[in-house]
XYZ file of C-alpha atoms in Angstrom:
538
model
C -24.284 -24.540 7.630
C -24.659 -25.293 11.431
C -22.400 -27.697 12.867
C -19.971 -26.922 9.783
C -17.070 -30.466 10.508
C -15.636 -29.550 6.558
C -15.547 -26.727 4.217
C -15.377 -26.320 0.128
C -13.305 -23.849 -2.339
C -16.677 -22.455 -2.645
C -17.887 -22.375 0.770
C -14.255 -20.735 1.517
C -14.716 -17.920 -1.126
C -18.995 -17.045 -0.170
C -16.793 -16.792 3.850
C -14.623 -14.355 2.659
C -17.201 -12.255 0.142
C -19.030 -12.150 3.489
C -16.299 -11.138 5.437
C -15.556 -8.340 2.827
C -18.990 -7.133 3.346
C -19.202 -6.703 7.467
C -15.678 -4.975 6.549
C -17.337 -2.729 3.705
C -19.882 -2.069 6.572
C -17.290 -1.390 8.946
C -14.569 1.040 7.198
C -15.475 4.174 8.634
C -16.081 2.747 12.141
C -12.461 1.606 11.642
C -10.601 4.313 10.667
C -12.556 5.964 13.339
C -9.956 3.985 15.514
C -6.796 5.196 14.206
C -4.718 7.045 16.881
C -3.669 10.172 15.391
C -5.792 12.436 13.721
C -3.786 12.940 11.015
C -5.655 12.572 7.127
C -3.890 9.247 5.889
C -4.472 5.993 4.481
C -6.507 4.909 7.301
C -6.713 1.393 8.460
C -10.451 0.282 7.507
C -10.150 1.752 4.089
C -6.611 -0.016 3.428
C -7.866 -3.576 4.552
C -10.976 -2.931 2.681
C -9.018 -2.147 -0.536
C -7.147 -5.146 0.258
C -10.068 -7.274 0.605
C -11.374 -6.449 -2.527
C -8.465 -7.541 -4.601
C -8.642 -10.470 -2.690
C -12.218 -11.073 -3.852
C -12.003 -10.009 -7.414
C -9.159 -12.595 -7.755
C -10.815 -14.917 -5.697
C -14.158 -15.471 -8.455
C -11.302 -15.731 -10.653
C -10.229 -18.994 -9.057
C -9.912 -21.721 -11.999
C -11.701 -24.546 -10.224
C -13.746 -24.917 -6.804
C -11.234 -26.415 -4.846
C -9.772 -24.565 -1.610
C -6.445 -25.166 -2.893
C -7.290 -23.206 -5.797
C -9.250 -20.484 -3.891
C -7.170 -20.092 -1.461
C -4.180 -19.771 -4.024
C -6.172 -17.168 -5.708
C -7.423 -15.075 -2.851
C -3.384 -14.956 -1.394
C -2.292 -13.524 -5.043
C -4.918 -10.514 -4.841
C -4.072 -9.903 -1.410
C -0.602 -9.536 -2.295
C -0.944 -7.401 -5.411
C -3.577 -5.118 -3.732
C -2.625 -4.443 -0.062
C -2.633 -0.898 0.733
C -0.445 0.024 3.821
C 0.727 -1.508 6.844
C -2.413 -3.616 7.709
C -3.158 -4.544 3.825
C 0.263 -5.975 4.480
C 0.010 -7.985 7.067
C -3.742 -9.361 5.923
C -1.942 -10.199 2.903
C 0.388 -12.494 4.814
C -2.680 -13.693 6.467
C -3.818 -15.166 3.551
C -0.683 -16.507 2.410
C -0.774 -18.645 5.289
C -4.019 -19.890 4.428
C -3.297 -20.849 0.982
C 0.270 -22.208 2.456
C -1.850 -24.831 4.691
C -4.583 -25.486 2.361
C -2.485 -26.304 -0.727
C -3.666 -29.807 -2.633
C -7.132 -29.826 -0.396
C -10.446 -30.323 -2.535
C -11.337 -29.525 1.165
C -10.890 -28.535 4.765
C -11.752 -29.486 8.202
C -10.938 -27.803 11.448
C -7.402 -29.257 11.599
C -6.148 -27.688 8.597
C -7.765 -24.403 9.852
C -6.284 -24.234 12.803
C -2.787 -24.848 11.181
C -3.347 -22.635 8.287
C -3.913 -19.737 10.837
C -0.863 -20.820 12.828
C 1.031 -20.382 9.667
C -0.231 -16.876 9.032
C 0.343 -15.562 12.736
C 4.169 -16.755 12.014
C 4.317 -15.250 8.162
C 2.391 -12.074 9.463
C 5.175 -11.710 12.402
C 7.842 -12.641 9.878
C 7.106 -9.826 7.447
C 7.201 -7.240 9.936
C 10.770 -5.915 10.793
C 9.969 -4.654 14.372
C 6.444 -6.535 15.332
C 4.876 -4.493 18.244
C 2.375 -6.030 20.662
C -0.944 -4.902 21.214
C -1.728 -4.533 17.026
C -3.164 -6.255 14.448
C -0.276 -9.037 14.967
C -0.763 -9.652 18.636
C -4.669 -10.765 17.492
C -3.656 -12.918 14.848
C -1.525 -14.886 17.271
C -4.068 -14.969 20.032
C -6.815 -16.021 17.682
C -4.327 -18.707 16.293
C -3.903 -20.099 19.359
C -7.285 -20.120 20.740
C -7.880 -22.325 17.163
C -5.280 -24.853 18.701
C -6.179 -25.408 21.931
C -9.863 -26.301 20.283
C -8.316 -28.539 18.176
C -6.798 -30.124 21.171
C -9.753 -30.106 23.144
C -11.304 -32.438 20.248
C -13.524 -29.855 18.107
C -12.811 -30.347 14.743
C -15.463 -29.093 12.942
C -14.439 -25.648 11.100
C -17.257 -23.761 13.061
C -15.956 -24.479 16.389
C -12.874 -24.001 15.422
C -13.582 -20.553 13.715
C -15.906 -19.694 17.070
C -13.190 -20.230 19.185
C -11.096 -18.120 16.697
C -13.508 -15.094 16.915
C -13.840 -15.346 20.620
C -10.145 -15.038 21.240
C -10.376 -12.400 18.669
C -12.542 -10.531 20.111
C -10.888 -10.643 23.791
C -7.743 -9.862 22.013
C -8.721 -7.123 20.180
C -10.119 -5.220 23.865
C -7.018 -6.020 25.386
C -5.132 -4.264 23.290
C -4.776 -1.343 25.057
C -3.422 -2.710 27.820
C -0.306 -3.574 25.717
C 0.379 -0.556 23.800
C -0.032 2.721 26.088
C -0.702 5.211 23.238
C -3.725 3.589 22.430
C -4.873 3.296 25.914
C -4.318 7.575 25.832
C -6.486 7.492 23.158
C -9.050 5.171 24.538
C -9.248 3.491 21.298
C -8.628 -0.674 20.627
C -6.401 -1.295 17.923
C -7.776 -0.327 14.243
C -5.649 -3.462 12.517
C -6.631 -5.654 15.271
C -10.584 -4.768 14.922
C -10.170 -4.982 11.502
C -9.002 -8.604 11.640
C -12.269 -9.397 14.115
C -15.277 -8.026 11.756
C -13.087 -10.424 8.516
C -13.332 -13.567 10.867
C -16.642 -12.421 12.724
C -18.051 -12.067 8.720
C -17.050 -15.622 7.904
C -18.465 -17.151 10.363
C -22.375 -15.674 9.825
C -21.704 -17.085 6.519
C -20.512 -20.721 7.868
C -23.526 -20.140 10.196
C -25.907 -19.389 7.583
C -26.428 -15.865 8.441
C -26.666 -15.065 4.206
C -24.403 -12.173 4.457
C -22.339 -13.509 1.358
C -25.035 -12.655 -1.155
C -24.834 -8.853 -0.170
C -21.152 -8.409 -1.626
C -20.474 -7.554 -5.234
C -17.108 -6.482 -6.479
C -17.224 -3.194 -7.322
C -17.010 -2.709 -10.926
C -14.393 0.280 -10.703
C -12.190 2.120 -13.343
C -8.257 0.600 -14.096
C -6.105 2.739 -12.084
C -4.060 4.560 -13.964
C -1.058 3.530 -14.985
C 1.806 5.199 -13.387
C 3.946 8.016 -15.379
C 6.817 5.616 -15.932
C 7.212 4.845 -19.932
C 10.152 3.108 -21.517
C 11.436 2.850 -24.656
C 11.361 0.412 -27.114
C 13.411 -0.502 -29.669
C 11.667 0.968 -32.976
C 13.012 4.769 -33.244
C 10.193 6.969 -31.968
C 7.607 5.170 -31.230
C 7.099 3.837 -27.716
C 4.314 1.712 -28.708
C 1.366 0.415 -26.164
C 0.750 -0.719 -22.777
C -0.677 -3.929 -23.164
C -1.939 -6.024 -20.129
C -4.339 -9.498 -19.999
C -5.462 -12.166 -18.069
C -5.730 -15.624 -19.660
C -7.807 -18.650 -18.193
C -7.158 -22.117 -19.479
C -5.409 -25.107 -18.796
C -1.888 -26.697 -18.763
C -0.796 -22.979 -19.506
C 3.001 -22.878 -18.765
C 4.402 -19.177 -17.499
C 7.360 -20.309 -18.836
C 6.470 -21.216 -22.301
C 4.479 -18.135 -23.056
C 7.201 -15.491 -21.235
C 9.688 -16.889 -23.604
C 7.049 -16.884 -27.012
C 6.363 -13.274 -26.016
C 9.578 -11.524 -25.367
C 10.025 -11.092 -28.781
C 7.022 -9.414 -29.226
C 8.072 -6.197 -26.818
C 10.146 -5.571 -23.756
C 9.158 -4.506 -19.982
C 7.444 -8.187 -20.577
C 5.681 -9.736 -16.999
C 4.021 -13.007 -17.297
C 3.223 -14.573 -13.728
C 0.545 -17.388 -12.629
C 0.284 -20.538 -12.936
C -1.687 -23.557 -15.003
C -4.871 -22.246 -15.279
C -4.386 -18.125 -14.929
C -1.588 -16.140 -16.281
C -1.670 -12.559 -15.717
C 0.491 -10.630 -18.732
C 2.206 -7.362 -19.064
C 4.005 -6.049 -22.294
C 5.398 -2.631 -23.786
C 4.647 -3.662 -27.674
C 4.115 -1.842 -30.665
C 1.885 -4.708 -31.783
C -1.101 -5.413 -29.486
C -2.658 -7.088 -31.761
C -0.600 -9.789 -32.159
C -0.081 -10.577 -28.498
C -4.406 -10.437 -28.444
C -4.123 -13.233 -30.586
C -1.301 -15.526 -29.310
C -2.777 -15.172 -25.702
C -6.033 -16.117 -27.076
C -4.968 -19.104 -28.966
C -3.488 -20.042 -25.222
C -6.603 -19.551 -23.397
C -10.158 -17.402 -22.451
C -9.243 -13.620 -22.117
C -10.006 -11.273 -19.505
C -9.366 -7.946 -18.575
C -7.265 -6.418 -21.930
C -6.364 -3.116 -21.579
C -4.412 -0.875 -23.696
C -2.874 2.578 -23.125
C -1.821 4.457 -25.835
C 2.250 5.184 -24.390
C 3.484 7.283 -27.101
C 0.454 10.070 -25.918
C 2.151 9.322 -22.706
C 5.669 9.827 -23.208
C 4.859 13.258 -25.497
C 3.128 14.736 -21.927
C 5.758 13.595 -19.682
C 8.636 14.711 -21.649
C 7.632 18.242 -21.749
C 7.431 18.113 -17.442
C 10.791 15.253 -16.899
C 14.401 14.592 -18.089
C 14.755 11.461 -19.367
C 16.426 8.828 -17.353
C 19.973 8.435 -17.166
C 22.103 5.851 -16.205
C 21.263 2.011 -15.604
C 19.384 3.243 -12.376
C 15.829 4.110 -12.075
C 14.505 6.557 -9.182
C 10.485 5.592 -8.674
C 8.664 7.988 -6.015
C 5.058 7.740 -4.527
C 4.011 11.524 -4.333
C 0.930 13.317 -4.440
C 0.274 16.950 -6.172
C 1.128 18.207 -9.705
C 3.511 20.607 -7.901
C 4.917 17.570 -5.675
C 5.096 15.199 -8.801
C 6.714 18.309 -10.957
C 9.855 18.873 -8.540
C 10.351 15.000 -8.184
C 10.348 14.963 -12.307
C 12.775 18.444 -12.185
C 15.154 15.970 -10.286
C 15.390 13.158 -12.567
C 12.860 10.878 -11.088
C 11.762 8.226 -13.731
C 8.148 7.590 -12.639
C 5.624 8.917 -10.299
C 3.009 6.350 -8.865
C 0.634 8.954 -7.345
C -0.381 8.288 -3.741
C 0.584 9.353 -0.109
C -2.003 10.708 2.594
C -5.241 9.088 2.622
C -4.519 6.838 -1.044
C -1.629 4.720 -0.462
C -0.868 2.418 -3.497
C -0.834 -0.698 -3.618
C 2.102 -3.643 -4.075
C 0.646 -4.047 -7.634
C 0.594 -0.232 -8.775
C 4.278 -0.301 -7.622
C 5.059 -3.305 -9.442
C 3.673 -2.204 -12.139
C 6.100 1.632 -12.270
C 9.061 -1.089 -11.533
C 8.712 -3.120 -14.322
C 7.900 -0.009 -16.609
C 10.658 1.601 -16.182
C 13.494 1.150 -18.585
C 16.727 0.949 -16.177
C 17.361 -3.265 -14.632
C 17.559 -1.647 -11.310
C 15.372 1.103 -9.567
C 15.380 2.835 -6.118
C 11.775 3.186 -4.461
C 10.840 6.262 -2.804
C 7.749 5.458 -0.905
C 7.729 9.289 1.046
C 5.548 7.993 3.466
C 5.503 5.534 6.462
C 2.109 3.438 5.526
C 3.942 2.738 2.236
C 7.076 1.212 3.395
C 6.059 -2.277 3.846
C 3.617 -2.162 0.804
C 7.180 -0.745 -0.844
C 9.240 -3.460 0.551
C 6.753 -6.261 -0.721
C 6.953 -5.074 -4.314
C 10.625 -5.444 -3.773
C 10.821 -8.773 -2.946
C 8.329 -9.554 -6.100
C 10.517 -7.554 -8.514
C 12.201 -9.144 -11.786
C 14.648 -6.438 -11.121
C 17.186 -4.935 -8.310
C 15.356 -3.176 -6.117
C 16.347 -0.740 -3.232
C 13.826 1.232 -1.284
C 15.063 3.984 0.697
C 12.322 3.926 3.465
C 11.571 8.110 2.904
C 8.598 8.715 5.471
C 7.803 11.905 3.790
C 7.781 14.211 0.742
C 10.997 16.667 2.049
C 12.976 13.259 2.664
C 12.417 11.787 -0.769
C 14.188 15.465 -2.093
C 16.797 14.883 0.375
C 17.328 11.808 -0.998
C 17.583 12.491 -4.751
C 20.164 15.434 -3.936
C 22.124 12.650 -2.883
C 22.273 10.082 -5.251
C 24.734 9.685 -8.112
C 24.689 8.202 -11.953
C 28.206 6.705 -11.582
C 27.958 4.703 -8.465
C 26.107 1.805 -7.481
C 22.439 0.857 -6.542
C 24.096 -0.519 -3.176
C 26.220 2.757 -3.084
C 23.175 5.043 -3.685
C 20.663 3.722 -1.541
C 22.807 3.804 1.483
C 23.709 7.548 0.731
C 19.902 8.388 -0.047
C 19.319 6.341 3.321
C 21.894 8.989 5.220
C 20.771 12.030 3.703
C 16.795 11.573 4.275
C 17.793 11.661 7.948
C 19.139 15.097 7.486
C 15.757 16.947 6.834
C 13.579 17.892 9.811
C 9.676 17.839 7.956
C 6.719 19.629 9.562
C 3.438 19.696 8.743
C 0.428 21.799 8.757
C -2.913 19.972 8.189
C -6.316 19.629 9.820
C -7.503 17.146 12.801
C -9.721 14.641 11.238
C -10.822 13.446 14.442
C -10.596 14.569 18.329
C -7.541 13.161 20.036
C -6.323 13.419 23.599
C -2.450 12.366 23.187
C -0.165 13.515 26.055
C -1.251 16.943 27.079
C -2.321 18.030 23.848
C -6.103 17.833 22.472
C -7.165 18.439 19.506
C -10.629 18.817 18.118
C -11.750 17.893 14.750
C -11.477 20.519 12.294
C -9.568 21.909 13.515
C -5.229 23.189 12.317
C -2.509 20.609 13.879
C 0.926 21.143 13.222
C 3.570 17.595 13.236
C 7.488 17.640 13.379
C 8.959 14.627 11.886
C 5.485 12.795 12.334
C 4.743 13.829 16.173
C 2.105 15.832 16.715
C 3.318 19.373 18.746
C 0.520 21.890 18.014
C -2.739 22.615 17.511
C -5.072 25.535 18.062
C -8.349 27.822 15.913
C -5.636 29.731 13.890
C -3.308 27.892 11.642
C -0.250 30.738 11.468
C -0.707 30.658 14.916
C 0.137 26.808 15.318
C 2.949 27.247 12.763
C 4.486 29.563 15.029
C 3.793 26.981 18.034
C 5.790 24.408 15.476
C 9.110 26.685 15.244
C 11.094 25.496 18.353
C 10.749 21.796 17.198
C 12.035 22.386 13.828
C 15.302 22.782 14.342
C 15.740 26.352 12.733
C 18.977 27.185 14.460
C 21.478 25.895 12.572
C 18.852 25.706 9.295
C 20.163 26.850 6.136
C 17.449 26.464 3.408
C 13.738 25.842 4.353
C 11.205 25.058 1.917
C 7.198 25.478 2.436
C 5.303 23.513 -0.255
C 1.842 24.677 -0.153
C -1.176 22.352 -1.023
C -4.179 22.646 -3.136
C -6.125 24.468 -0.070
C -3.886 27.052 0.426
C -3.006 29.855 -1.473
C 0.258 31.878 -2.703
C -0.522 34.636 -0.280
C -1.301 32.375 2.611
C 1.955 31.097 1.702
C 4.187 34.076 2.020
C 2.718 34.906 5.167
C 3.927 31.298 6.688
C 6.950 32.157 4.756
C 7.561 35.322 6.507
C 6.678 33.659 10.055
C 9.574 30.907 9.484
C 12.174 34.216 7.999
C 11.506 36.064 11.162
C 12.283 32.695 13.292
C 15.682 32.306 11.303
C 16.617 35.145 9.269
C 19.631 33.446 8.521
C 17.958 30.774 6.407
C 17.326 30.815 2.652
C 13.093 30.392 2.726
C 11.660 29.269 -0.334
C 7.441 28.969 -1.628
C 7.004 26.776 -4.007
C 3.244 25.251 -4.985
C 2.876 21.474 -4.245
C -0.227 21.004 -4.914
C -1.064 18.369 -2.618
C -4.160 17.491 -0.793
C -4.928 18.039 2.635
C -2.094 18.983 4.440
C -1.511 23.237 3.759
C 1.859 23.177 4.241
C 4.867 20.660 4.238
C 7.948 22.135 5.349
C 11.129 21.089 4.747
C 14.040 21.912 6.966
C 17.730 21.725 6.042
């Protein structure tokens, strides 16, 4: 493809397949660039999972026009976005789709316009954009594309080459713009991930043949979130039925109208060539028969919700009122805590396994209430939760809880007798009254301020700030105590993780009791992975 002046939709798909293949090879290295040494949903992993979803949808594009392929990729990225970097990447692909709308093929001018739109959308999507991050790299790469066009370089390859060169230089400059990167001696992970994607696309355009190396992984569908809603038929919850329909002249509105009588929690999204259908029904066969008359069926999944509800009912009270609460939680014990407080749905996730936009959206639509409050309980899940809120067919509020203790505090402020807006405001205030302390092990060696961590060493964080590191876990906890606001504490809850025993948890609680004898110190088996202790101070 050397000297390419224009590209088809098939070439666009091949370019992003090559980009995904290169990201597969680089994800671990990008993860290692993350500044903080805590185990969390790392940038390279989140971008890779987002791109996998992007390519899975691209392969289902109804035709090979640039417009159809770009639109499919944008849809896949939107539903598969994970973490902050995944959300930003989904905005980039949305800009690409908007710029290529209605086009069979595209040239360098089109590509430059798409990148400008992508940069604008990425910045608008962030409430507090920070320079020295992935956003800066996208913007400076876009500027370079515009400059290439102004110099009469209209070919796609020449524009993309200028974009890659600018992105590489921009990534190298990120430490000069963001002190925390300079101190950790790393470049921005999201910016590096974006550069890898651009490099993969350019390599394919030049004929390096990397596209053939990537195949969309065959994965088992993610389990349906633990949220089930009652159908009208007494004593039965029916089947959670999901499928994809491809065909011609499909009418989403008409399909939605004709399926309404067959069940509840109905979702029909898509366009004239591809529809995604989700419904809770007593007669999945009827739904499948109807859909098969509309076109070709793909990815049909049917789950028995009676079985799911039997297990759910044993452990959780039925949701009350018109507002459902959905929480992102990791660990059986933590999930039990949230269920016991009236949460309607648990989406598995948190550190190291950030849920996607699609998974959160599915949970929102599955609960029977007409309104919902979403508790992300993790900084990296907040932007994905906001994206799910914007796509939901219900009224949804996101209370941006950054930890499970904040989520518990927010739940205590919930009042079924007031409206959604009042509840969200009260829960927002309540989450700020809790101090969260966490003890885990460093996943990488880092120098942050005066604190140096070694891989595998116990470390302690208070409200997300790294404050202690050492070779002994209890000593690390002792070093954290002055930062945990214990003097006025009334209740301290120690949630111990899957790798910690009850006797060890009792020792940790003893350290806290000696420092705060006035506080009631409780020990709860949270069962969370990676974090030996998550401590709530109220």
